[in-house]
Every structure is written in C-alpha cells, then in structure tokens.
Coordinates of C-alpha atoms and ligand atoms in Angstrom, one line a residue:
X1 CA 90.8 96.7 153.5
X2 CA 92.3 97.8 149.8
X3 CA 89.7 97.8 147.4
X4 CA 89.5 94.1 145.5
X5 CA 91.6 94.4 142.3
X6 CA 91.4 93.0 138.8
X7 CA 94.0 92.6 135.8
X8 CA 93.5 92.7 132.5
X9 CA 96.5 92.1 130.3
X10 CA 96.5 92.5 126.0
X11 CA 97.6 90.1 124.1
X12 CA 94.9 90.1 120.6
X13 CA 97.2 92.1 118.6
X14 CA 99.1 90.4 116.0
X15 CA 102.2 92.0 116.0
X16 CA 102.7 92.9 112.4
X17 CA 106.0 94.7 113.2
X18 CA 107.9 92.0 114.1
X19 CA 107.4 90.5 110.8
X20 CA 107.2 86.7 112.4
X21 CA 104.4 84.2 112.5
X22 CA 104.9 83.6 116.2
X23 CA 102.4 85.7 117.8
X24 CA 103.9 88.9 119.8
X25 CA 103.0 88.1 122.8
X26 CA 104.6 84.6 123.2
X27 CA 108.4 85.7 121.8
X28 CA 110.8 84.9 124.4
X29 CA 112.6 87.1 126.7
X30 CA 115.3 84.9 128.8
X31 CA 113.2 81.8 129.0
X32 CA 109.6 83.0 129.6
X33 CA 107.6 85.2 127.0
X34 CA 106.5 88.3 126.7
X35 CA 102.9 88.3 128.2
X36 CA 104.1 85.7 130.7
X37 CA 106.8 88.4 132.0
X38 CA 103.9 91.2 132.6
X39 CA 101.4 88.6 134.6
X40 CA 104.3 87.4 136.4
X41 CA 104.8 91.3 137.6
X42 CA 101.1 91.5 138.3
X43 CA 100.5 88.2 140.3
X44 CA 102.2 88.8 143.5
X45 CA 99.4 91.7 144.0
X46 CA 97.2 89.0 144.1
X47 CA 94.2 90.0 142.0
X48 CA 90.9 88.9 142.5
X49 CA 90.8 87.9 138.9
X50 CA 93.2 88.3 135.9
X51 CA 91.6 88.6 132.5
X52 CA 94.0 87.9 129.2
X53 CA 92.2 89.3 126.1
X54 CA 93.4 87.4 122.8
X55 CA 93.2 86.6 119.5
X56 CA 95.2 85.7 116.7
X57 CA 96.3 82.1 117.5
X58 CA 94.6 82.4 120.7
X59 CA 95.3 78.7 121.5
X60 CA 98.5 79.0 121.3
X61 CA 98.8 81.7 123.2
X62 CA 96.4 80.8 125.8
X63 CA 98.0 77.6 126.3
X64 CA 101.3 78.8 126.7
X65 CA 100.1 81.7 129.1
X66 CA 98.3 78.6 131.3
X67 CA 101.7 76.7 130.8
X68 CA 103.2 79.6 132.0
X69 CA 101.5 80.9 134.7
X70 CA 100.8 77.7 137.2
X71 CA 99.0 78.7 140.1
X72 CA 97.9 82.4 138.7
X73 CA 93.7 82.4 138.0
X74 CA 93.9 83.4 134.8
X75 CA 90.8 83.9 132.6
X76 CA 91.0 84.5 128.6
X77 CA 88.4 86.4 126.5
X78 CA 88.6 86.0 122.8
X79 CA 88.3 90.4 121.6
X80 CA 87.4 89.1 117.8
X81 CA 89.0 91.4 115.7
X82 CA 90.8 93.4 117.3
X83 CA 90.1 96.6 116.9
X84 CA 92.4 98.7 119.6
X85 CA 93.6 98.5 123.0
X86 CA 90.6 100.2 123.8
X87 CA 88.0 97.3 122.1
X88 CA 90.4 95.2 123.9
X89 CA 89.8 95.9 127.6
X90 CA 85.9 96.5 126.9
X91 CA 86.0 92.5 125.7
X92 CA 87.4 92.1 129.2
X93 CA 85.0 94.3 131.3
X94 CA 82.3 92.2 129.5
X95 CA 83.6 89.1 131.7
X96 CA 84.2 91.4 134.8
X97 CA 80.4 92.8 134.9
X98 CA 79.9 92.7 138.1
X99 CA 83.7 93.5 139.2
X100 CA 84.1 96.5 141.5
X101 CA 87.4 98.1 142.4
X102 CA 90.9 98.7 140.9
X103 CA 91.3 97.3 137.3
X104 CA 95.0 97.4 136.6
X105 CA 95.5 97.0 132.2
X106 CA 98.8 95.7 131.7
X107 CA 100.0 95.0 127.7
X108 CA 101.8 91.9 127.0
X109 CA 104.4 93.5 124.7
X110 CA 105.6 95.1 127.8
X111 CA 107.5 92.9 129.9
X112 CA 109.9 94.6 132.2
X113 CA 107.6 96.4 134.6
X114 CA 108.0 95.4 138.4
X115 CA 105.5 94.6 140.9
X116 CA 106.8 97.7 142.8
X117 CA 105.6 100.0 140.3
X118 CA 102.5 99.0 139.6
X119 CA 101.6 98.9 143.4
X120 CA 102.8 102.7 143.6
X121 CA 100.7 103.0 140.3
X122 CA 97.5 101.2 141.9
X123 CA 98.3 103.8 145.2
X124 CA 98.3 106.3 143.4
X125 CA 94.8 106.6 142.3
X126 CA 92.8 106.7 145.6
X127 CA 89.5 108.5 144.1
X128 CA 90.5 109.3 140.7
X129 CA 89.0 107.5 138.0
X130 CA 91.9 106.5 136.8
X131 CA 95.9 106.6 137.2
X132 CA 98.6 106.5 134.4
X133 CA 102.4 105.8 134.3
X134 CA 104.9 107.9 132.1
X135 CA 108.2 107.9 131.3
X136 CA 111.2 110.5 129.7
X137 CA 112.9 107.7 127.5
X138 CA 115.9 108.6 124.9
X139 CA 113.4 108.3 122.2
X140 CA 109.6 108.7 122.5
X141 CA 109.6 107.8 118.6
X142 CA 106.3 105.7 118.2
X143 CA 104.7 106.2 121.7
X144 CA 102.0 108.1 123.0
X145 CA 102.4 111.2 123.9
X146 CA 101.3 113.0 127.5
X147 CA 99.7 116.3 127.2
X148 CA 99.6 119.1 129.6
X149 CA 97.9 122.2 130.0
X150 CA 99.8 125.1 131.5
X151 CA 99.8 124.8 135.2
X152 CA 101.2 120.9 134.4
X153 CA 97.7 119.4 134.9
X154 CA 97.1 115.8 132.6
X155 CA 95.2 116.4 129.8
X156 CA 95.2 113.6 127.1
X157 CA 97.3 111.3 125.3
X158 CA 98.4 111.5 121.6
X159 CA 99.7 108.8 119.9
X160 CA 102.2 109.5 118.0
X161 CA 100.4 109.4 114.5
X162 CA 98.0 111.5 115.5
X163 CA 100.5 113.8 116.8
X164 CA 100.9 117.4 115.6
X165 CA 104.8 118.7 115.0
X166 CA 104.8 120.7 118.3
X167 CA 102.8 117.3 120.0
X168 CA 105.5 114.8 118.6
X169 CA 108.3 117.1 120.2
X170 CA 106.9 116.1 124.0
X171 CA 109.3 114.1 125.9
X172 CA 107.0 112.4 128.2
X173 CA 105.3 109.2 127.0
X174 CA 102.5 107.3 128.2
X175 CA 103.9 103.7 129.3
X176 CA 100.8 101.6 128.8
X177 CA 100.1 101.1 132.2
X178 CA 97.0 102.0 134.3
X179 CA 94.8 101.9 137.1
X180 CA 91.4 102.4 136.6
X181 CA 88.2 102.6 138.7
X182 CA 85.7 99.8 137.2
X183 CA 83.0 102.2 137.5
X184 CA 84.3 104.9 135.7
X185 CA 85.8 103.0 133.2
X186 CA 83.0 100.8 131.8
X187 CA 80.8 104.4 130.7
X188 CA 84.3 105.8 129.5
X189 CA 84.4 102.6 127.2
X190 CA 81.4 103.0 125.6
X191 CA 81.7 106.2 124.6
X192 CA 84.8 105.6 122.6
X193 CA 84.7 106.5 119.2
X194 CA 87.9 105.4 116.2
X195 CA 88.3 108.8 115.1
X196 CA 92.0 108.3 114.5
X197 CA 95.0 107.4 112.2
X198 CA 94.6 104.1 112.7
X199 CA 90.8 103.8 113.2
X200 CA 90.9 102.3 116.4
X201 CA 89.7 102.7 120.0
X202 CA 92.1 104.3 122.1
X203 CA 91.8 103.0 125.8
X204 CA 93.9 106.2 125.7
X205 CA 90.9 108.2 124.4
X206 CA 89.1 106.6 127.8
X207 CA 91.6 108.6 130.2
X208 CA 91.6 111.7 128.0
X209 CA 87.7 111.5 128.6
X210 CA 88.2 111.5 132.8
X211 CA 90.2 114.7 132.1
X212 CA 87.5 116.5 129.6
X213 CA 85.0 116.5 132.4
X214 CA 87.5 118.0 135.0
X215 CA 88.8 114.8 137.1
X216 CA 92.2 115.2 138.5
X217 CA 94.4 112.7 136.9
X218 CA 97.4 111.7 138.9
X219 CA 100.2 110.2 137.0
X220 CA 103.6 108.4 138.0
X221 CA 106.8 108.5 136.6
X222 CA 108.7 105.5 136.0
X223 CA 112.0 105.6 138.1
X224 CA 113.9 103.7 135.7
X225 CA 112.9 104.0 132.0
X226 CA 114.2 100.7 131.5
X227 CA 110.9 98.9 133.1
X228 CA 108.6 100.4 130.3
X229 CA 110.3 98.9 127.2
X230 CA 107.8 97.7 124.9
X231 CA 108.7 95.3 122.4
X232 CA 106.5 95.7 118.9
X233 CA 110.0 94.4 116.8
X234 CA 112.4 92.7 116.9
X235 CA 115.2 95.4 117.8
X236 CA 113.4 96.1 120.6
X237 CA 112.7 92.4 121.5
X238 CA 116.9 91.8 121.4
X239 CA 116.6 95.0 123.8
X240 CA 114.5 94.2 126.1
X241 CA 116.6 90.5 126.5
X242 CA 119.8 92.9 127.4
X243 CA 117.7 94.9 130.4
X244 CA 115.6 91.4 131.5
X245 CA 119.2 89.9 131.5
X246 CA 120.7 92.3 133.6
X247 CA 118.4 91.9 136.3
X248 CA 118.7 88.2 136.4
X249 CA 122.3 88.5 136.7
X250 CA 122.4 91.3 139.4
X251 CA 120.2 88.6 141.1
X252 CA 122.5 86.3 141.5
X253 CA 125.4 88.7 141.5
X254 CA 123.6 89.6 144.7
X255 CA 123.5 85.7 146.1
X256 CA 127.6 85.6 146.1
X257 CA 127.3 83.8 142.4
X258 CA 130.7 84.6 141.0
X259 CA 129.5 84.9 137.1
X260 CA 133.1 86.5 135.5
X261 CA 132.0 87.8 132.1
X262 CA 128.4 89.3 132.3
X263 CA 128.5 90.2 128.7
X264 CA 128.6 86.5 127.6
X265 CA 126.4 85.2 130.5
X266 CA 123.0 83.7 129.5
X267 CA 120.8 82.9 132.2
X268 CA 117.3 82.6 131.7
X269 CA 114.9 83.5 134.5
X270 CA 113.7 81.1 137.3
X271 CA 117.4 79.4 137.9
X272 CA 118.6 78.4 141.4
X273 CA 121.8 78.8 142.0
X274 CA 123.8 78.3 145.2
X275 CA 126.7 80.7 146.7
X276 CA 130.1 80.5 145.7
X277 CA 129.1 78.8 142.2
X278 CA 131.3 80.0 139.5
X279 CA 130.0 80.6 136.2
X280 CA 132.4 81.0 133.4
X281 CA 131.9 83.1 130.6
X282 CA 130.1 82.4 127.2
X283 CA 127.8 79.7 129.2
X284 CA 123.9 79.4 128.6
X285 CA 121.7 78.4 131.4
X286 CA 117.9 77.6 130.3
X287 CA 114.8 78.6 132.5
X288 CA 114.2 75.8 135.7
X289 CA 118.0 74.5 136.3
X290 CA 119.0 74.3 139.6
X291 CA 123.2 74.7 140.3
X292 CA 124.3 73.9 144.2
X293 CA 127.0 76.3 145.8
X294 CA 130.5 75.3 145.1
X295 CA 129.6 74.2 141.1
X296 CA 131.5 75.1 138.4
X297 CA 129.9 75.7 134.9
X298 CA 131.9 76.8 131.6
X299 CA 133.4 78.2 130.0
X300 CA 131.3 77.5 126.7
X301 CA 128.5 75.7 128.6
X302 CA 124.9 75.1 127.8
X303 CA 122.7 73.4 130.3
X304 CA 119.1 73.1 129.3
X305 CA 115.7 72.5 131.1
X306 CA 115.5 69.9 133.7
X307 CA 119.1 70.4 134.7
X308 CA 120.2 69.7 138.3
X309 CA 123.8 70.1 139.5
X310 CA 124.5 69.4 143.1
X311 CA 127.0 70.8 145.5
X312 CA 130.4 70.7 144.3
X313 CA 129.6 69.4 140.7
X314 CA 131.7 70.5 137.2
X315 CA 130.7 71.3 134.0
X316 CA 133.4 72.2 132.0
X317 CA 134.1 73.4 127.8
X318 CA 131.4 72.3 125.4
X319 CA 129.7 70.2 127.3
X320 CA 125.6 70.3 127.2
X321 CA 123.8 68.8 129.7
X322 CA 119.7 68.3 129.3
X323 CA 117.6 67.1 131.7
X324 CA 120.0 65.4 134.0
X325 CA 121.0 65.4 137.6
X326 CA 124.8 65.6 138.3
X327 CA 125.4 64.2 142.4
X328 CA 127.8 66.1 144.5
X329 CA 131.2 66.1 143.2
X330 CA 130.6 64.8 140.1
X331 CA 132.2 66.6 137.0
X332 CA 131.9 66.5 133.2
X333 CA 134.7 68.8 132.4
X334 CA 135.1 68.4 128.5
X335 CA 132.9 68.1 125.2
X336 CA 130.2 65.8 127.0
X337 CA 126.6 65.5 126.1
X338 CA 124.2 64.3 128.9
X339 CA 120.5 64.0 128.2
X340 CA 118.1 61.6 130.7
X341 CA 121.0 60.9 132.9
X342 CA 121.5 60.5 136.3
X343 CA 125.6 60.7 137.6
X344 CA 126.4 59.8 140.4
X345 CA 128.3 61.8 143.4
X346 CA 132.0 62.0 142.3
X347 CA 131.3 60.2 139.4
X348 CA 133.9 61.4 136.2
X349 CA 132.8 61.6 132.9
X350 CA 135.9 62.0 130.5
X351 CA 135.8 63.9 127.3
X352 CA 134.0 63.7 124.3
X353 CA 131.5 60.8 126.6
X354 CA 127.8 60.7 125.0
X355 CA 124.5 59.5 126.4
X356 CA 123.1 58.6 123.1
X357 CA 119.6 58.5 124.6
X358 CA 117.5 59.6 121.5
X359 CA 116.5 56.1 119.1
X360 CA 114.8 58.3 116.8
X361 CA 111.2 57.9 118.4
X362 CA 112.0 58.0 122.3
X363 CA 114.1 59.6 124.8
X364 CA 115.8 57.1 127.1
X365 CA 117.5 57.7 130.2
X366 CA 121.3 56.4 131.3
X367 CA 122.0 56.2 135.1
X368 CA 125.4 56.4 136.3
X369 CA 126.9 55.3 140.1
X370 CA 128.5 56.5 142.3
X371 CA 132.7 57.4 141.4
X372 CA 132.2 55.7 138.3
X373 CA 134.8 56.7 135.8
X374 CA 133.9 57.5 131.8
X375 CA 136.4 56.5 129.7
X376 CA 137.1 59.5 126.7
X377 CA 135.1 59.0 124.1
X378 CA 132.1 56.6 125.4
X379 CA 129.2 56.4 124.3
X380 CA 126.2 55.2 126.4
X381 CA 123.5 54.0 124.1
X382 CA 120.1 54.4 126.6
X383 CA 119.1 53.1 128.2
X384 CA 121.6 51.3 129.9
X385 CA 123.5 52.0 133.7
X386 CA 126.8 52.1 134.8
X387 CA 126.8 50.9 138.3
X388 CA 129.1 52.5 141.3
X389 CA 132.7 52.5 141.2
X390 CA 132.3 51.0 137.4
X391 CA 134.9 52.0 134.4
X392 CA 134.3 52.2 130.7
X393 CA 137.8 52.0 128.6
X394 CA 138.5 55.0 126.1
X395 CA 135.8 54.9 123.2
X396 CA 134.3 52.2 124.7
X397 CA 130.4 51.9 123.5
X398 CA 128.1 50.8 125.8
X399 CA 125.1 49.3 124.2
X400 CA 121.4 49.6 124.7
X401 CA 120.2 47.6 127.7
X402 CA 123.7 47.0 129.4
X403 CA 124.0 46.9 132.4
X404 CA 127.5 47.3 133.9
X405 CA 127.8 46.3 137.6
X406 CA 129.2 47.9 140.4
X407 CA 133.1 47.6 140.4
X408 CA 133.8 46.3 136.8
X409 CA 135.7 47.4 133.5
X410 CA 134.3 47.3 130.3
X411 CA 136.2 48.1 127.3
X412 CA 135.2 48.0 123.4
X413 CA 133.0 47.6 120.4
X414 CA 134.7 48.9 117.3
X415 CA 132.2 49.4 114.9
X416 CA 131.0 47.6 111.8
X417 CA 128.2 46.7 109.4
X418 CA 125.2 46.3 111.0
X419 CA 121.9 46.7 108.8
X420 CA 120.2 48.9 106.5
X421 CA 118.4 51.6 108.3
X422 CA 114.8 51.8 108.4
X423 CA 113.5 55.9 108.0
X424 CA 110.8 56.3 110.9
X425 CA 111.6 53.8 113.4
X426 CA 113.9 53.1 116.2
X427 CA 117.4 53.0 115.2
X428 CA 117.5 49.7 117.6
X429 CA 120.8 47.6 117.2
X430 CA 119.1 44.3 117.4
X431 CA 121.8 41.2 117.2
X432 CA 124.6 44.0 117.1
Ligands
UD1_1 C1 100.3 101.7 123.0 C2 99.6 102.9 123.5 C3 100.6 104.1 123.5 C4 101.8 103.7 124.4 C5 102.4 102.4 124.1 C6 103.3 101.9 125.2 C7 97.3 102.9 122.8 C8 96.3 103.4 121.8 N1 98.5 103.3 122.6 O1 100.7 101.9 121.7 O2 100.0 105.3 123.9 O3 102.8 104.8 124.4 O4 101.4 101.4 123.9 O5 104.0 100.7 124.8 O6 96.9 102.2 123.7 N2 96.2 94.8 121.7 C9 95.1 94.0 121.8 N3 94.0 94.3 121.1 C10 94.0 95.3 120.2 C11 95.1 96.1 120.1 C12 96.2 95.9 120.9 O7 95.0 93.1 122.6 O8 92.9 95.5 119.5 C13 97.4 94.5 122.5 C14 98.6 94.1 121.7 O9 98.7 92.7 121.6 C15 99.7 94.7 122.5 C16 99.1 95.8 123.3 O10 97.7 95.7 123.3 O11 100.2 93.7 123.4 C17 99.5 97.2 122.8 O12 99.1 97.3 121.5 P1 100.1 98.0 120.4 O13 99.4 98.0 119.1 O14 101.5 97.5 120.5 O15 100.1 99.5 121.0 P2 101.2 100.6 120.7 O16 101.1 101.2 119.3 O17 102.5 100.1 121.1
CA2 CA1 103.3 98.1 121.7

C-alpha cells in the first residue's frame, strides 16, 4: 500500500515581477495557466487531498483553478499575507491536521514539471523527512542555491540573496519541488524564523532544518532542465510557452499529425487531432478543439474554443472558425468567419462568407445543410439556416430569421438606409 499522499500547491504570491495586474498564477501558458499546468502534473497521482494556498485576488484565482481543474478535489486556504513559501504551506498543514503521509509542495509559477518526476521525487524519500529536486540550468541567476558539505552530503539551501560570492557561484539549484513526511514537516514549520533578505519564511529553511539534526536528505536531479522553468516575468513566461509548446507539438507529431512549420504552430494544450491531419504553418489552434484525421487547417488559420472539424474537413487562409462544427468534407478554404455555426458534410463555404452571429447583446447560431454552397462574400445574419443542397449567390445577405430551404437559390440585398442606430441594444433590422 503507498503511503496516502497530499498536494499542496502556492499560489498567494502576487507576482510583482511581472509587472501585470493579472495575478501570476493565472497567466496563460498554451491555453491553460500557470497553477492549472502544475495540478494538472500532480493529479494523475491521485492525492488524497490537494490544497491550493492563495491570496491576492483569491477569487479569481480560485475560480479559475476550479474552472480549471474539473474532476481534481481541490481545496483552497486563504495564507493572509503572505509572508513566504514557508507561511504558505503551514496555512495548508493547518487544513491537513490530521493528514498523515507524503505531502508533495508544488508552486504554481512552475508549470512544466511532469507527473513522472514527481513520482520518482515522491519514491525517492522512503524514510527521510523529506526529498528535494535540483537542477544544473544555464543560469541559476535568482534561484536557490543547493549546498553541500564535502563528501557531497545535502546540507541547505541559499537563496540567492542571501547567497555569499563563493555560494552564488553553485551550479545546482533547488527546483521548488518536494516531498515531505507530514510529520516531520509540521515541527519543522513552526520553528521557522524570517531571518533573511527578504524577511520571509523559507520552506527552504524547513529542509535545511532535517539536515542540521543529521537526517539523510536524498535529492533528485531533474533529467531535463526544461521541466523546472519557473516563470516570475514575463521573459520567462514567453519561455516557458516555447518548451510547453514543444511538447504539445511532439504529441501530435507522435499521432502521424503532419504540422509543416513547428516554428509558426500554435496549439494550445487539450486538442484532439486525428492522423493524417495536415496543419499548415502560421495557424492557431485554442485549448478543447477537436480536428478528425484527413483535415486540413491553414495556412494563417485560427480556430478557437468550441471548434469541431470532422473527418476530411478544410480550413483554409484567414479563415477563423469559433465555436462551430464543420461535417465531414466540408471546407471553408478562404477569408471566412464562422461563429455558432453548424456546416454541413460537404457543405462549401466560398470566400470572404460571414456568420454575422453577434447583434450586439447575444450570440446567435447559423446552421448550414448538407452540400450546401456559400456564394463569395455572404453574409449570414443569425440566426438563420441554410438548408441541404441550398445556394446563396455572390454577396448575397441572408437576413436574420431566414430560412432557406433545402434545394433553393437565393441571391441579393444590396444595401441601403435603414435606421438610426440605437448604442446598447440589438442591432435588429426590423422592416429591413
Ligand atoms: C523559490 C525558492 C527557491 C527556488 C525557486 C524555484 C523559496 C524560499 N525559494 O524562489 O529556492 O529556487 O522558487 O522556482 O521557497 N508563494 C505563496 N506565498 C508566499 C510566497 C510565495 O503562495 O508567501 C507562492 C508564489 O505565488 C509562487 C511560489 O510560491 O507561486 C514561489 O514563490 P516565489 O516568490 O516565486 O519564489 P522564488 O523567489 O521564485
Ligand atoms: Ca518563482
């Protein structure tokens, strides 16, 4: 039986050094944020509980992490103040009083870590009091740093303004990740004192403390540096995007997607796409679409949430497609916009067509049949449907409320004067 296991994941601070109101924790990193890509890393270890510790704008935080994170257990403690990452995880051992077993601290400015390393992390510490991941990256500017006595034995952490010269000049870092037992780490909490450059508590200062009093720390080393990117600005936000964005596109490298310019490729995480898909370069592809196999998508595409494309369907050059399901075969190959629509299989929709389905106040939705054909330059005002087999002529508008049967042409509406518009309500086109 493994010992019961409990997360505990930051997210109070405020972020100061990314110099934007959003809180840290909730920037986004390929369609998901920050703290949302650590718990996602975490839940497949299925923990007994997972504690969130917040703060500033905690109900935006905690409702995005709930948004986030359907069908995780997650629990959020409010740290007050925050007053370091160690404060932070004693506000969560408060809530896990009674918890016995692994404790696995997690921070949500680090959001590349993998579920395989922190299961080797949380082997790793069998009867220790507490395990701790490191790392060799390019630069250890701004990190903690790992000390070591002689014979290579764990001794403490440094951060790196507390660091002497000959301490800043370490290579190895300490992540941010560990595994601690619950009850070694609740005394080792409340003995932490903000003697420091930043007068904080140091959860770090709560693993030196194992190591004062002789325990054996064992510590991992991160295979590939790239997992322990923290994100505290906004360089290192647009950095961690590059390595999160790699892995997505390995992934479906990996699933016989033929994606033909990386580089340009934007795929957020959580996309289905099927084999033999071809995406084409400088295309955008938002978190939840699902492609078929046999699609086609760019170049120069941008298909946002809600986005379904069966097997066989086209989207071609500047065309945006929101929350709309393409049939099998259909294809929108040039400077389209499709919001709230539903095409039909093999339907065509010719260039420059729009679903106009925004009045101002509501989003409407425009079905489309079966082979129907889109004349260039349409414009479906929704709601309205365009039944199976139907045309529209080139430009032709289609206004709100039609309904063009199966099998028929319709052609027209120049436009002309209508009516003064009225700020704040529907743009309806009554009598038009
Ligand atoms: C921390 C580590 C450092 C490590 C680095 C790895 C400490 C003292 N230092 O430094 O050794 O190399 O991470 O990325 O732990 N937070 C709270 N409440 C607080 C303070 C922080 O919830 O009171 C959260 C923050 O929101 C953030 C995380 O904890 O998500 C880490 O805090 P941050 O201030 O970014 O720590 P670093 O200076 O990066
Ligand atoms: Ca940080």
């Amino acid at each position: 039986m493994p010992r019961p296991l409990a997360v505990i994941c930051l997210a109070a601070g405020l972020g100061k050094r990314t110099k934007v109101s959003t809180p840290k924790v909730l920037l986004p990193l390929c369609g998901r944020s920050l703290a949302a890509s650590a718990l996602a890393a975490a839940a497949p270890l299925q923990p007994q509980r997972t504690v969130v510790v917040l703060h500033h704008q905690k109900d935006a935080v905690e409702a995005a992490l709930r948004a986030a994170g359907q069908g995780q257990n997650l629990e959020f403690v409010d740290q007050g103040a925050p007053k370091g990452t160690g404060h932070a995880v004693a506000a969560a051992m408060a809530t896990l009083a009674d918890f016995q077993g692994d404790v696995l601290v997690l921070y949500g400015d680090c959001p590349l870590i993998t579920t395989a390393t922190l299961e080797r992390l949380r082997a790793l510490r069998q009867d220790a009091p507490c395990s701790v991941l490191t790392a060799f990256p390019d630069s250890p500017a701004g990190l903690g740093r790992i000390l070591r006595d002689g014979q290579g034995r764990f001794v403490g952490i440094r951060e790196d303004r507390d660091c002497s010269p000959a301490e800043r000049a370490i290579d190895e870092i300490n992540a941010g990740f560990y595994c601690f037992d619950a009850a070694a780490l609740r005394p080792a909490l409340a003995a932490l004192q903000p003697n420091n450059a930043q007068g904080e508590y140091y959860l770090t200062d709560a693993v030196e403390s194992f190591a004062k009093r002789g325990a054996e720390i064992p510590t991992l080393v991160v295979d590939d540096v790239r997992e322990i990117q923290g994100v505290n600005s906004l360089a290192d936000l647009a950095v961690a995007r590059e390595i999160m964005q790699e892995r997505i596109l390995l992934e479906h490298l990996a699933n016989g997607v033929l994606i033909s310019d990386p580089a340009s490729t934007w795929i957020d995480h959580g996309v289905v796409i099927g084999a033999e898909t071809r995406i084409l370069p400088c295309t955008v592809i938002g978190a939840g679409c699902r492609i078929g196999s046999h699609c086609e998508v760019g170049p120069f595409a941008h298909l946002r949430a809600g986005t379904v494309l069966e097997d066989g369907a086209e989207i071609g050059n500047f065309v945006e497609v929101k929350k709309s399901r393409l049939g099998k075969g259909a294809k929108a190959k040039h400077l389209a916009y499709l919001g709230d629509a539903e095409v039909g299989a093999k339907a065509n929709i010719g260039a420059g067509t729009i679903t106009a389905n925004y009045d101002g106040v509501h989003k409407n939705p425009t079905q489309i049949g079966e082979r129907a054909f889109i004349g260039s330059g349409s414009v479906l005002v929704a709601p309205c449907s365009v039944g199976d087999r139907a045309m529209t002529g080139a430009g032709a508008i289609v206004k709100r409320g039609s309904q063009v049967p199966a099998d028929e042409v319709w052609v027209g509406l120049p436009a002309r004067y209508l009516k003064r518009r009225e700020l704040g309500k529907p743009g309806k086109l009554e009598g038009a």
